Amino acid sequence: MSGLEVRELECFLALAEELHFGRAGERLYVSQSRVSQLLAALEQRIGARLVERTSRRVRLTPLGERFHAELRPAYAELADVVGRARESARGVAGRIRIGFQGTADARLMEAITTFQKRHPGCVTEIVEVPFADPFGAVRQGDVDAAIVLLPVAEPELVLGPLFSRQQQTVAVSVRHPFASRTSLGAAELADVPLISAAAPAPAYWREAQAPSAVPAPAVRTLQEGLTLVAADRGAMLLCRPTAEYHGRRDVVFVPVEGVPDSVLGLVWHRDGETERVRAFARAVAGAGSADEGASAA
């Protein structure tokens, strides 16, 4: 590692991807001759040729191919380490985009308020996450983190603090036989068509929200689901805060015993974890609890 020049490595990586000295120079904002100089210095440091250049083509030598395959992930990790150190040195600033699924209620707003007080230099944006696509915004980078309904089994996502644990209720039409009940057991839902989310929500997530073998419509939004419930086209499992928030005269919400509670969690992409995300996770952990929290379907 003695005397290693990062610029030489950057030059080699650009050349390995472009296979053209001129384009590599454009990427690095240096001249073509400077690319040749940096490559020559790196090859001298290693003691072997990494690139073969003729009048007609540029290609990596076998050693160059192996070196590129090992260098690229190592350089990316090094860049991440530097980026994280820079964020820590600067503190939490800039902008953070937070997604929410369901209802941005008082508990979520408490977490955001706490975060803003701790980090006034960071602007918080709130984005609603589609009911039928709980993880898409995080995977695509549209939000930095999102509070979504569990479970989460996406390998590229990190599950942070849990934000809510609430009893489930079943939404039924006022004309439904269950409408007059004060509570239901899990076994009684076995023969009830439960409205679920449509794709692209993953199958395991859809099944967790609608654990019934009876065919029922799939919807993209929560409002679509409640409209079908009111039309007596099926029932829908919702946590208690969501049921209270979306109360309507043509739908009854009946508590259900014996089914897992509805739980929300903060998730973010494994490759997108920043000091801002970690700071917001701490605010969520302080504002939420296992017994009360934000609302979601």
CSV table of C-alpha atoms in Angstrom, one decimal:
chain,number,residue,atom,x,y,z
A,1,MET,CA,0.0,0.0,0.0
A,2,SER,CA,3.0,2.3,0.3
A,3,GLY,CA,2.7,5.2,-2.1
A,4,LEU,CA,-0.6,4.0,-3.5
A,5,GLU,CA,-2.4,6.8,-5.4
A,6,VAL,CA,-6.2,6.7,-5.5
A,7,ARG,CA,-6.2,8.7,-8.7
A,8,GLU,CA,-4.4,5.9,-10.4
A,9,LEU,CA,-7.0,3.4,-9.3
A,10,GLU,CA,-9.9,5.7,-10.4
A,11,CYS,CA,-8.2,6.0,-13.8
A,12,PHE,CA,-7.9,2.3,-14.2
A,13,LEU,CA,-11.5,1.7,-13.2
A,14,ALA,CA,-12.8,4.3,-15.7
A,15,LEU,CA,-10.6,2.8,-18.4
A,16,ALA,CA,-11.7,-0.7,-17.6
A,17,GLU,CA,-15.3,0.3,-18.1
A,18,GLU,CA,-14.9,2.6,-21.1
A,19,LEU,CA,-12.1,0.7,-22.9
A,20,HIS,CA,-11.3,4.0,-24.5
A,21,PHE,CA,-8.6,6.4,-23.3
A,22,GLY,CA,-10.5,9.5,-24.5
A,23,ARG,CA,-13.8,8.6,-22.9
A,24,ALA,CA,-12.0,7.6,-19.7
A,25,GLY,CA,-10.4,11.1,-19.7
A,26,GLU,CA,-13.7,12.8,-20.1
A,27,ARG,CA,-15.1,10.9,-17.1
A,28,LEU,CA,-12.2,12.0,-15.0
A,29,TYR,CA,-12.0,15.5,-16.5
A,30,VAL,CA,-8.4,14.9,-17.5
A,31,SER,CA,-6.6,14.7,-20.8
A,32,GLN,CA,-6.0,11.4,-22.7
A,33,SER,CA,-2.3,11.7,-22.1
A,34,ARG,CA,-2.9,12.1,-18.4
A,35,VAL,CA,-4.9,8.8,-18.4
A,36,SER,CA,-1.9,7.1,-20.1
A,37,GLN,CA,0.5,8.6,-17.4
A,38,LEU,CA,-1.7,7.4,-14.5
A,39,LEU,CA,-2.1,3.9,-16.0
A,40,ALA,CA,1.6,3.6,-16.6
A,41,ALA,CA,2.4,4.6,-13.0
A,42,LEU,CA,-0.1,2.0,-11.7
A,43,GLU,CA,1.3,-0.7,-14.0
A,44,GLN,CA,4.9,0.2,-12.8
A,45,ARG,CA,3.7,0.0,-9.2
A,46,ILE,CA,2.2,-3.5,-9.8
A,47,GLY,CA,5.0,-4.7,-12.0
A,48,ALA,CA,2.9,-6.0,-14.9
A,49,ARG,CA,0.7,-4.8,-17.8
A,50,LEU,CA,-3.0,-4.3,-17.0
A,51,VAL,CA,-4.2,-3.0,-20.3
A,52,GLU,CA,-3.4,-3.9,-23.9
A,53,ARG,CA,-3.6,-1.0,-26.4
A,54,THR,CA,-3.4,-1.2,-30.1
A,55,SER,CA,-4.4,1.2,-32.9
A,56,ARG,CA,-7.7,-0.6,-33.2
A,57,ARG,CA,-8.8,-1.6,-29.6
A,58,VAL,CA,-8.2,-1.4,-25.9
A,59,ARG,CA,-8.7,-4.4,-23.7
A,60,LEU,CA,-7.7,-5.7,-20.3
A,61,THR,CA,-5.0,-8.3,-19.8
A,62,PRO,CA,-6.0,-11.4,-17.9
A,63,LEU,CA,-4.3,-9.8,-14.8
A,64,GLY,CA,-6.1,-6.6,-15.5
A,65,GLU,CA,-9.5,-8.4,-15.6
A,66,ARG,CA,-8.8,-10.1,-12.2
A,67,PHE,CA,-7.5,-6.8,-10.8
A,68,HIS,CA,-10.6,-5.0,-12.0
A,69,ALA,CA,-13.0,-7.6,-10.5
A,70,GLU,CA,-11.3,-7.3,-7.1
A,71,LEU,CA,-10.7,-3.6,-7.1
A,72,ARG,CA,-14.2,-2.4,-8.0
A,73,PRO,CA,-16.1,-3.6,-4.9
A,74,ALA,CA,-13.1,-2.6,-2.7
A,75,TYR,CA,-13.1,0.9,-4.1
A,76,ALA,CA,-16.9,1.2,-3.7
A,77,GLU,CA,-16.6,0.2,0.0
A,78,LEU,CA,-13.8,2.8,0.5
A,79,ALA,CA,-16.0,5.5,-1.1
A,80,ASP,CA,-18.8,4.5,1.3
A,81,VAL,CA,-16.5,4.7,4.3
A,82,VAL,CA,-15.3,8.2,3.3
A,83,GLY,CA,-18.9,9.3,2.6
A,84,ARG,CA,-20.1,8.1,6.0
A,85,ALA,CA,-17.2,9.9,7.8
A,86,ARG,CA,-18.0,13.1,5.9
A,87,GLU,CA,-21.7,12.9,7.0
A,88,SER,CA,-20.7,12.3,10.6
A,89,ALA,CA,-18.3,15.3,10.5
A,90,ARG,CA,-21.0,17.6,8.9
A,91,GLY,CA,-23.8,16.4,11.2
A,92,VAL,CA,-27.3,15.7,10.0
A,93,ALA,CA,-28.1,18.2,7.3
A,94,GLY,CA,-29.7,18.4,3.8
A,95,ARG,CA,-33.0,16.6,3.1
A,96,ILE,CA,-34.6,13.4,4.2
A,97,ARG,CA,-37.7,11.9,2.5
A,98,ILE,CA,-39.9,9.7,4.7
A,99,GLY,CA,-42.6,7.5,3.3
A,100,PHE,CA,-45.6,6.4,5.3
A,101,GLN,CA,-48.3,3.8,4.5
A,102,GLY,CA,-51.8,4.4,5.7
A,103,THR,CA,-52.2,7.5,7.9
A,104,ALA,CA,-49.6,10.0,9.0
A,105,ASP,CA,-51.1,10.4,12.5
A,106,ALA,CA,-50.0,12.2,15.6
A,107,ARG,CA,-47.4,9.6,16.6
A,108,LEU,CA,-45.6,9.8,13.2
A,109,MET,CA,-45.7,13.6,13.4
A,110,GLU,CA,-44.2,13.4,16.9
A,111,ALA,CA,-41.3,11.5,15.5
A,112,ILE,CA,-40.8,14.0,12.7
A,113,THR,CA,-41.1,17.0,15.1
A,114,THR,CA,-38.5,15.4,17.4
A,115,PHE,CA,-36.2,14.8,14.5
A,116,GLN,CA,-36.6,18.4,13.3
A,117,LYS,CA,-35.8,19.8,16.7
A,118,ARG,CA,-32.7,17.7,17.0
A,119,HIS,CA,-31.5,18.5,13.5
A,120,PRO,CA,-32.9,21.9,12.3
A,121,GLY,CA,-30.5,21.8,9.4
A,122,CYS,CA,-32.2,18.8,7.8
A,123,VAL,CA,-35.5,19.3,5.9
A,124,THR,CA,-38.0,16.5,6.2
A,125,GLU,CA,-40.3,15.6,3.3
A,126,ILE,CA,-43.3,13.3,3.9
A,127,VAL,CA,-44.4,11.0,1.0
A,128,GLU,CA,-47.4,8.7,1.0
A,129,VAL,CA,-46.5,5.1,0.1
A,130,PRO,CA,-49.0,3.2,-2.0
A,131,PHE,CA,-51.0,0.6,-0.2
A,132,ALA,CA,-50.2,-2.0,-3.0
A,133,ASP,CA,-46.5,-1.2,-3.2
A,134,PRO,CA,-45.1,-0.9,0.4
A,135,PHE,CA,-41.5,-1.3,-0.5
A,136,GLY,CA,-41.2,0.1,-4.0
A,137,ALA,CA,-40.4,3.7,-3.0
A,138,VAL,CA,-37.6,2.6,-0.8
A,139,ARG,CA,-36.1,0.2,-3.4
A,140,GLN,CA,-36.3,2.8,-6.1
A,141,GLY,CA,-34.8,5.6,-4.0
A,142,ASP,CA,-37.9,7.8,-4.0
A,143,VAL,CA,-37.8,7.9,-0.2
A,144,ASP,CA,-34.9,7.5,2.2
A,145,ALA,CA,-36.9,5.4,4.6
A,146,ALA,CA,-40.5,4.4,5.1
A,147,ILE,CA,-42.9,3.4,7.9
A,148,VAL,CA,-44.7,0.4,6.5
A,149,LEU,CA,-46.9,-2.4,7.5
A,150,LEU,CA,-45.0,-5.6,8.4
A,151,PRO,CA,-43.9,-8.2,7.6
A,152,VAL,CA,-40.7,-7.3,5.7
A,153,ALA,CA,-38.7,-10.0,4.1
A,154,GLU,CA,-36.9,-8.1,1.3
A,155,PRO,CA,-33.1,-9.0,1.6
A,156,GLU,CA,-32.0,-5.5,0.4
A,157,LEU,CA,-34.1,-3.7,3.1
A,158,VAL,CA,-33.1,-3.1,6.7
A,159,LEU,CA,-35.9,-3.2,9.4
A,160,GLY,CA,-35.4,-0.5,12.0
A,161,PRO,CA,-37.5,0.2,15.1
A,162,LEU,CA,-41.0,-1.0,15.3
A,163,PHE,CA,-43.5,1.9,15.4
A,164,SER,CA,-46.8,0.4,16.3
A,165,ARG,CA,-48.5,-2.7,17.5
A,166,GLN,CA,-52.3,-2.6,17.3
A,167,GLN,CA,-55.2,-5.0,17.5
A,168,GLN,CA,-56.7,-6.0,14.2
A,169,THR,CA,-60.3,-5.2,13.2
A,170,VAL,CA,-62.3,-6.5,10.3
A,171,ALA,CA,-64.1,-4.0,8.2
A,172,VAL,CA,-67.5,-5.2,6.9
A,173,SER,CA,-70.5,-3.7,5.3
A,174,VAL,CA,-73.4,-2.6,7.6
A,175,ARG,CA,-75.4,-5.3,5.9
A,176,HIS,CA,-72.9,-8.0,6.7
A,177,PRO,CA,-73.9,-10.7,9.3
A,178,PHE,CA,-70.8,-9.7,11.4
A,179,ALA,CA,-71.9,-6.1,11.6
A,180,SER,CA,-73.8,-6.6,14.8
A,181,ARG,CA,-71.0,-8.5,16.5
A,182,THR,CA,-68.9,-7.0,19.3
A,183,SER,CA,-65.9,-9.2,18.4
A,184,LEU,CA,-64.9,-12.1,16.2
A,185,GLY,CA,-62.5,-15.1,16.5
A,186,ALA,CA,-59.8,-15.9,14.0
A,187,ALA,CA,-61.5,-19.1,13.0
A,188,GLU,CA,-64.6,-17.2,11.9
A,189,LEU,CA,-62.6,-15.3,9.3
A,190,ALA,CA,-61.7,-18.6,7.5
A,191,ASP,CA,-64.7,-18.5,5.2
A,192,VAL,CA,-64.8,-14.7,4.7
A,193,PRO,CA,-63.4,-13.2,1.5
A,194,LEU,CA,-60.7,-10.8,2.6
A,195,ILE,CA,-59.8,-8.0,0.3
A,196,SER,CA,-56.0,-7.8,-0.3
A,197,ALA,CA,-53.5,-5.6,-1.9
A,198,ALA,CA,-52.8,-6.0,-5.6
A,199,ALA,CA,-49.4,-6.4,-7.1
A,200,PRO,CA,-46.6,-5.2,-7.0
A,201,ALA,CA,-47.0,-5.9,-3.2
A,202,PRO,CA,-45.1,-9.3,-2.7
A,203,ALA,CA,-47.2,-12.4,-2.2
A,204,TYR,CA,-46.1,-13.1,1.4
A,205,TRP,CA,-47.1,-9.5,2.3
A,206,ARG,CA,-50.5,-9.8,0.7
A,207,GLU,CA,-51.2,-13.1,2.4
A,208,ALA,CA,-50.3,-11.6,5.8
A,209,GLN,CA,-52.8,-8.8,5.3
A,210,ALA,CA,-55.6,-11.1,4.0
A,211,PRO,CA,-55.2,-14.6,5.5
A,212,SER,CA,-58.1,-16.3,3.8
A,213,ALA,CA,-58.4,-18.9,1.2
A,214,VAL,CA,-61.7,-17.5,-0.2
A,215,PRO,CA,-61.2,-15.5,-3.4
A,216,ALA,CA,-61.7,-11.8,-3.0
A,217,PRO,CA,-60.8,-8.6,-5.0
A,218,ALA,CA,-57.4,-7.1,-4.9
A,219,VAL,CA,-57.0,-3.3,-4.7
A,220,ARG,CA,-54.4,-0.7,-5.2
A,221,THR,CA,-55.5,1.8,-2.5
A,222,LEU,CA,-57.0,1.6,0.9
A,223,GLN,CA,-60.0,3.7,-0.3
A,224,GLU,CA,-60.6,1.2,-3.1
A,225,GLY,CA,-60.8,-1.5,-0.5
A,226,LEU,CA,-63.2,0.3,1.8
A,227,THR,CA,-65.4,1.1,-1.1
A,228,LEU,CA,-65.6,-2.6,-2.0
A,229,VAL,CA,-66.3,-3.4,1.7
A,230,ALA,CA,-69.2,-0.9,1.7
A,231,ALA,CA,-70.5,-2.6,-1.4
A,232,ASP,CA,-70.4,-5.9,0.4
A,233,ARG,CA,-67.9,-7.4,-2.0
A,234,GLY,CA,-65.7,-8.6,0.8
A,235,ALA,CA,-64.2,-7.7,4.2
A,236,MET,CA,-60.8,-6.2,5.1
A,237,LEU,CA,-58.4,-6.5,8.0
A,238,LEU,CA,-57.3,-3.1,9.4
A,239,CYS,CA,-55.6,-2.0,12.6
A,240,ARG,CA,-57.7,-0.2,15.1
A,241,PRO,CA,-56.3,3.4,14.5
A,242,THR,CA,-56.9,3.1,10.8
A,243,ALA,CA,-60.4,1.9,11.5
A,244,GLU,CA,-61.1,4.9,13.7
A,245,TYR,CA,-59.5,7.3,11.2
A,246,HIS,CA,-61.5,6.0,8.3
A,247,GLY,CA,-64.8,5.6,10.1
A,248,ARG,CA,-67.8,5.8,7.7
A,249,ARG,CA,-71.5,5.1,8.1
A,250,ASP,CA,-71.7,2.3,5.6
A,251,VAL,CA,-68.8,0.3,7.2
A,252,VAL,CA,-68.5,-1.4,10.6
A,253,PHE,CA,-65.2,-2.3,12.2
A,254,VAL,CA,-65.3,-5.4,14.4
A,255,PRO,CA,-62.4,-6.3,16.7
A,256,VAL,CA,-60.8,-9.7,15.9
A,257,GLU,CA,-59.3,-12.0,18.5
A,258,GLY,CA,-56.6,-14.6,17.8
A,259,VAL,CA,-54.9,-13.0,14.8
A,260,PRO,CA,-51.5,-11.4,15.0
A,261,ASP,CA,-51.4,-7.7,15.8
A,262,SER,CA,-50.8,-5.2,13.1
A,263,VAL,CA,-47.2,-3.9,13.4
A,264,LEU,CA,-45.5,-1.0,11.6
A,265,GLY,CA,-41.7,-0.7,11.2
A,266,LEU,CA,-39.3,1.7,9.7
A,267,VAL,CA,-37.4,0.3,6.7
A,268,TRP,CA,-34.6,1.6,4.5
A,269,HIS,CA,-32.4,0.3,1.7
A,270,ARG,CA,-29.3,-1.4,2.8
A,271,ASP,CA,-27.2,0.6,0.3
A,272,GLY,CA,-28.9,3.9,1.2
A,273,GLU,CA,-28.2,4.0,5.0
A,274,THR,CA,-27.0,7.4,5.9
A,275,GLU,CA,-26.5,9.4,9.1
A,276,ARG,CA,-29.8,11.1,8.4
A,277,VAL,CA,-31.6,7.8,8.2
A,278,ARG,CA,-30.0,6.6,11.4
A,279,ALA,CA,-30.9,9.8,13.2
A,280,PHE,CA,-34.5,9.5,12.1
A,281,ALA,CA,-34.6,5.9,13.2
A,282,ARG,CA,-33.6,7.1,16.7
A,283,ALA,CA,-36.4,9.7,16.6
A,284,VAL,CA,-38.9,6.9,15.7
A,285,ALA,CA,-37.6,4.6,18.4
A,286,GLY,CA,-38.2,7.4,20.9
A,287,ALA,CA,-41.7,8.4,19.7
A,288,GLY,CA,-43.2,5.0,19.0
A,289,SER,CA,-43.9,2.0,21.2
A,290,ALA,CA,-45.1,-1.5,20.9
A,291,ASP,CA,-48.6,-0.6,22.0
A,292,GLU,CA,-49.4,2.6,20.1
A,293,GLY,CA,-48.2,4.3,17.0
A,294,ALA,CA,-49.0,5.5,13.5
A,295,SER,CA,-51.9,4.1,11.6
A,296,ALA,CA,-51.6,1.8,8.7
A,297,ALA,CA,-53.8,-0.7,6.9
